[in-house]
Amino acid sequence: MLLKTSLRSFFAHKGRMALSLIAVVLSVAFVSGTLVFSNTATSTFDKLFATTATDISVRPAMPEGADGERPGDELRTVPVGLEKTIAAQPGVKSARGDVTVQNAVLVNPVTNKAVGPTSGAPTITGSWSNDQSMLKITSGAAPAGPSQIVLDADTAKKAGLGLGSKLRVIVQSGNHDFTISGIATFQTTNPGAALAFLDLPTAQRDLLGKEAFSTVEVTGDGSRTNDQLKAAALAAVGSGYQVLTAEEQKAEGKSQMGFLDFMKYAMLGFAGISLLVGGFLIINTFSMLVAQRTREIGLMRAIGSSRSQVNRSVLIEALFLGVLGSTLGLLAGIGLAIGLIQLMKATGMNLSSADLEIGASVPIASYAVGIVITVLAAWIPARRASRISPMAALRDHGTPTEAKANRVRAVIGLVLAAGGTALLFAAAGASSAGTGGQLLGAGVFLSLVGLVVLGPLLSTWMVGALGAVLPALFGPAGRLAQRNATRNPRRTGATAAALMIGLALVTGASVVTSSMVSSANEQIDSSVGADYIVQSRQGTALTPAIVAAARSTPGLKHLTLQKSIDAVLTTPDGTQSKKELTIAANTFTQDFKFPVESGSAEAAFAVGGIAVDGKFAKEHGLKVGDRIKADYEQGRIQELTVGEISKPGSELFDGNFFTSIDTVSQVIPTADLPADQAIFAVAADGADPARTLAALEDSLKEYPQLMIKDRAGYKEIIQTQVNSLLYMVYGLLGLAIVVAVLGVVNTLALSVVERTREIGLLRAIGLSRRQLRRMIRLESVVIALFGALLGTGLGLAWGVTSQQVLSGQGLNLLTVPVGTIVAILLASAVIGLLAALLPAFRAGRMNVLAAIATD
């Protein structure tokens, strides 16, 4: 009987459930879409790693503590004799020496445009082998001789290249031109990398500069396990090498895909925000339905229904809503995942919607999230319904608002808000970013919950204040709108809270990103003296040919080349620390203005000097003149004198160590130094800066991988990068704001139903349809502005505190985006108007007599 009653009630009010259903569908779709996309991307890479993994792979060992090769580092190789040594081991079917590098740049010499991705996925160039299973030549032939190259089909199609086309490979040894002899097609989905292949002798000569291999790939004959093959190989080759089994190779590949996990959890986080906002919508829906069904619930109680039965009846309706919303959300999420795959294709990650991976985790998560959030949100209204007395319900009284409950709410809300505020102040004054971050997180949570709890109480006077001008401007319609907005503070507070959350996050993110841009610009203005900066977009080193071309540019006063090298620093207290040293010519002190705490940059770049980070100096008790031992490996050790200690607070210098090329060249031959990573240039006295920039760009036009900017252009890059991050946040928060807008629409629509008789009476005594619609629109605008003001204030507090927490990490300039905040408030008013269109239209079409006769 209880189930039947709940079903009848659910379908009798299905129209009023529609917007709550949409909120559940959107939130669940975000969750399921994220999981399907993540599963598909992970599966695609797993298949790729499984295809490329051999039984064991022998490669050079990475130095202890190294995170990987940096641009400019010497390529690590294994000797050619290792191939035969491995092949002679028992259980080995074949051993194949391969050449593979990721420091090469592919260019179309006809157009001087880069071929392949310029960011994200790598460009891999190596030696072709008919034994590899990742690609198959589907057009033309394998490379043979010093002038032929094979290109993967996806890259060839994007670049408009085919058989016979010219392709240039730019590496440290120089520029090498080839003719495409074959097109190779991936045998599994290509996630976006560009691959090019030479024959082995050409790859060794042009890519490595010597007769060697990058790795030796081994296939067993089946008589031994991969672990046994690994043990035998390690015993045969000795120290200095790394041997990975197939499983270890796959695990290594997966570990390099950390950005997929970041995307997954970031999107799930934003989905959680949407679910939270949707929860307010569901609470409002069931609260209003309970209020509208007071007499019905009273009758149920009068004929014998217990409180628990009434409670379960409402929760069963919520369960139906959750199941239906989760089902539709799951289906919508699959569509969303397909859309994400198409979007990632546009960015270079070539996933296929034909390879969708759904798995059991997706429906389980979808139904768990949809049902749990819906039932939890309906629990408060269900509990409220169960407490209605039969007699009060039969007299059609609404559920009274208890003064005691309001006092308890006020106390709890004030305590939470005060606690959150105190934590935000503590975070702003924290001595370290780590401690400040923890306090900030707790402060954000408590302040948010505090304002949500206080929302109904704040709405009484804030909405009244916002609506104070309405009677003067809009007459009776304005006065009615003001009173309607304050009639049910709990409902108004819950509706505004949903909008508040989304706008608080948007405002906070805007403050942080604006501060990031202004801080970076301020640091560039105060620290960078160079007029021009040349770097590779792809993270590759600058070749000698690039440096020579830059030097030939007319109108330059000087060029400074920057390199980096690892060194183990031993301080006077005996502590050893592995650090990356930036090494450059003495003119570096003219290109950058060091934030000197003590000493001078000139002393640091004198032969035998070093500039150290202020935090490092404090930790080890260093002062100017102290001696530090620098160990560059292979017995290359020198004593350095601290010439400058940098003041903390600059992103360009914090954590960095500097010395001159002349200093390091005393123990490392110039030919053995790493390749250049960046060029800094200053225009000659009297030279036109714009013409000199154009001349520099012309000198380097054959190298499309380069980013050539003046200071203004460099600022634009920072602005673009930050804006990309901000727009992504806006896009992800957009779903939460959409759900919040649905909440406003839902509240107004149910409010119109709830006030049907009242609306009929107002129309009967002379209120026109136009005035009625205006009343509802104004009510909506006031509620939306209330939520926007709360959200903006909360977001400003979060954003300002975040800037203070990160002030020691380079975010030292607070910037409040006034234009963005004004736009948010104006947009909120527009949102209020749009949200009211449908409810106002419906109210205006009501039949007056039928409305008055409504029970």
PDB file of N, CA and C in Angstrom, residues 239 324 539 636 699 751 766:
ATOM      1  N   SER A 239      76.686  -3.266 -14.206  1.00  0.00           N
ATOM      2  CA  SER A 239      76.063  -2.039 -13.695  1.00  0.00           C
ATOM      3  C   SER A 239      75.978  -0.976 -14.795  1.00  0.00           C
ATOM      4  N   LEU A 324      15.369   7.136 -11.776  1.00  0.00           N
ATOM      5  CA  LEU A 324      15.099   7.637 -13.120  1.00  0.00           C
ATOM      6  C   LEU A 324      16.169   8.634 -13.567  1.00  0.00           C
ATOM      7  N   GLY A 539      59.797  22.196 -25.814  1.00  0.00           N
ATOM      8  CA  GLY A 539      60.681  21.786 -24.732  1.00  0.00           C
ATOM      9  C   GLY A 539      61.996  21.193 -25.215  1.00  0.00           C
ATOM     10  N   ARG A 636      84.051  15.387 -11.581  1.00  0.00           N
ATOM     11  CA  ARG A 636      84.143  16.822 -11.872  1.00  0.00           C
ATOM     12  C   ARG A 636      83.610  17.596 -10.670  1.00  0.00           C
ATOM     13  N   SER A 699      65.324  35.847 -38.908  1.00  0.00           N
ATOM     14  CA  SER A 699      66.533  35.026 -38.834  1.00  0.00           C
ATOM     15  C   SER A 699      66.214  33.586 -38.434  1.00  0.00           C
ATOM     16  N   SER A 751       6.230  27.748  -6.647  1.00  0.00           N
ATOM     17  CA  SER A 751       5.610  28.823  -5.891  1.00  0.00           C
ATOM     18  C   SER A 751       4.340  29.303  -6.569  1.00  0.00           C
ATOM     19  N   GLY A 766      -8.062  43.181  -9.680  1.00  0.00           N
ATOM     20  CA  GLY A 766      -7.565  44.198 -10.601  1.00  0.00           C
ATOM     21  C   GLY A 766      -6.113  44.118 -11.028  1.00  0.00           C
TER      22      GLY A 766
END
